[in-house]
XYZ file of C-alpha atoms in Angstrom:
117
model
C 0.000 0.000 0.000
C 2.768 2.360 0.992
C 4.325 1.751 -2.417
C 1.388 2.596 -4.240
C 1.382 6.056 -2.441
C 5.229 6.198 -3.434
C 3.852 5.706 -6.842
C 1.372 7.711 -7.106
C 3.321 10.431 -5.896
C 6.119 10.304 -7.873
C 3.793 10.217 -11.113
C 1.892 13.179 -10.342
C 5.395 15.094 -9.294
C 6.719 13.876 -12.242
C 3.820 15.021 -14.678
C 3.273 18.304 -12.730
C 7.338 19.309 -13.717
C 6.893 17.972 -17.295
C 3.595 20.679 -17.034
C 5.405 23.563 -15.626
C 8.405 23.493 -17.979
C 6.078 22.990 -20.995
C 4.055 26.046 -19.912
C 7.708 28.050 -19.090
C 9.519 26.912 -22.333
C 7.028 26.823 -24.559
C 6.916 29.791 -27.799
C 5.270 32.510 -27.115
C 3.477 34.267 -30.026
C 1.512 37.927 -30.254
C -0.495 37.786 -32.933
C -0.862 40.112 -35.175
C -3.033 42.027 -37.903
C -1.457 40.126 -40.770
C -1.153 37.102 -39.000
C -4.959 36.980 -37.806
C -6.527 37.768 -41.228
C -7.599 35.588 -43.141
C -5.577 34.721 -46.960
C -7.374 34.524 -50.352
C -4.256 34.229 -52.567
C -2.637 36.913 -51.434
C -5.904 39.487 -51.885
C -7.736 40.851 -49.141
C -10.690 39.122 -48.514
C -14.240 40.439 -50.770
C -16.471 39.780 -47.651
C -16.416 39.175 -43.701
C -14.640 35.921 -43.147
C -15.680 34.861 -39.448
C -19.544 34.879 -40.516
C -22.052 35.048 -37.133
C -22.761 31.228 -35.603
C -26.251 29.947 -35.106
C -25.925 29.418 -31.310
C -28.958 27.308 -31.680
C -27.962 25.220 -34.247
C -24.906 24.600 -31.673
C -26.959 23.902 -28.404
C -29.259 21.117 -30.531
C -25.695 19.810 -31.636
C -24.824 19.456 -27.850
C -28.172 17.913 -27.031
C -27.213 15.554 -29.840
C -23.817 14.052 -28.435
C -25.313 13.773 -24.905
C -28.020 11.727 -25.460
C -25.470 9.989 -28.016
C -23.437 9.300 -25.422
C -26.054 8.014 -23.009
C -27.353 5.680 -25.758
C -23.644 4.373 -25.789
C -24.322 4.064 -21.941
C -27.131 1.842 -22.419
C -26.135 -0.449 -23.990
C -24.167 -2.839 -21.366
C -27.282 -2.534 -19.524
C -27.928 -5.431 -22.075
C -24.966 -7.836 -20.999
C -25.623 -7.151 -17.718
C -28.864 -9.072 -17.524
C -26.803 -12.197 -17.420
C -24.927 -10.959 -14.187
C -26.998 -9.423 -11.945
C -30.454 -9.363 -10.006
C -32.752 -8.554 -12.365
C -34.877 -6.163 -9.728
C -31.212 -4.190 -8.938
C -31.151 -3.889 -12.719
C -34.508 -2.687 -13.521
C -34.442 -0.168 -10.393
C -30.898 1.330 -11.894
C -32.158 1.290 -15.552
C -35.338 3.045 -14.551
C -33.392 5.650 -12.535
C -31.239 6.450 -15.577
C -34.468 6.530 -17.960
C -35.552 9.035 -15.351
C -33.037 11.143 -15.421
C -32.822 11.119 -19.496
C -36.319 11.514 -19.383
C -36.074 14.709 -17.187
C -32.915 15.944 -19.135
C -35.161 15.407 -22.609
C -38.430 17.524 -20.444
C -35.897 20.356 -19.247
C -34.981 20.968 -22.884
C -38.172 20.950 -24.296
C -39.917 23.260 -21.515
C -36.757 25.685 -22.150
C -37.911 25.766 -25.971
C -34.053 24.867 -26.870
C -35.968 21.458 -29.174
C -37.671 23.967 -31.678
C -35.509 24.754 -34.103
C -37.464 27.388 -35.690
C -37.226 30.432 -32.589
């Protein structure tokens, strides 16, 4: 047990140097005008570059990859059927429909699942 402390220590000593002298000799760059623009074969640019971001279409986009990501967390509920008691299962199952299903409520009583606002 003591060894694992050891361990442990010396890897988060270790990785907290490698940080610090990463952050003290890494380049530092200042951006500037030229630098920041954007290039069109050596023109200036006919029209605004950085063109405004549909915040919405970005918060459905993040709705999207969380309940991806829960789907991905369903599925071993499957396999797990084999393993466990089946009422432990079904009472942890239902508490994570819940919560999707309260997550998936939320969003639509904030309005943030009609696209057209």
């Amino acid at each position: 047990m003591l060894l694992m402390i050891y361990m442990s220590t010396l890897i988060i000593l270790i990785s907290n140097i490698m940080m610090f002298l990463s952050i003290i000799l890494s380049k530092k760059t200042f951006s500037d005008r030229e630098k920041s623009s954007p290039f069109e074969c050596g023109f200036d640019p006919k029209s605004l570059a950085r063109i405004p971001f549909s915040i919405h279409f970005f918060l459905i986009t993040v709705i999207f990859l969380i309940f991806d990501v829960e789907i991905a967390l369903i599925f071993p509920i499957i396999n797990l059927f084999k393993f466990t008691n089946f009422i432990i299962l079904t009472k942890t199952s239902f508490f994570f429909f819940l919560i999707l299903l309260l997550g998936l409520y939320h969003e639509w009583n904030q309005n943030m699942l009609n696209w057209t606002n």
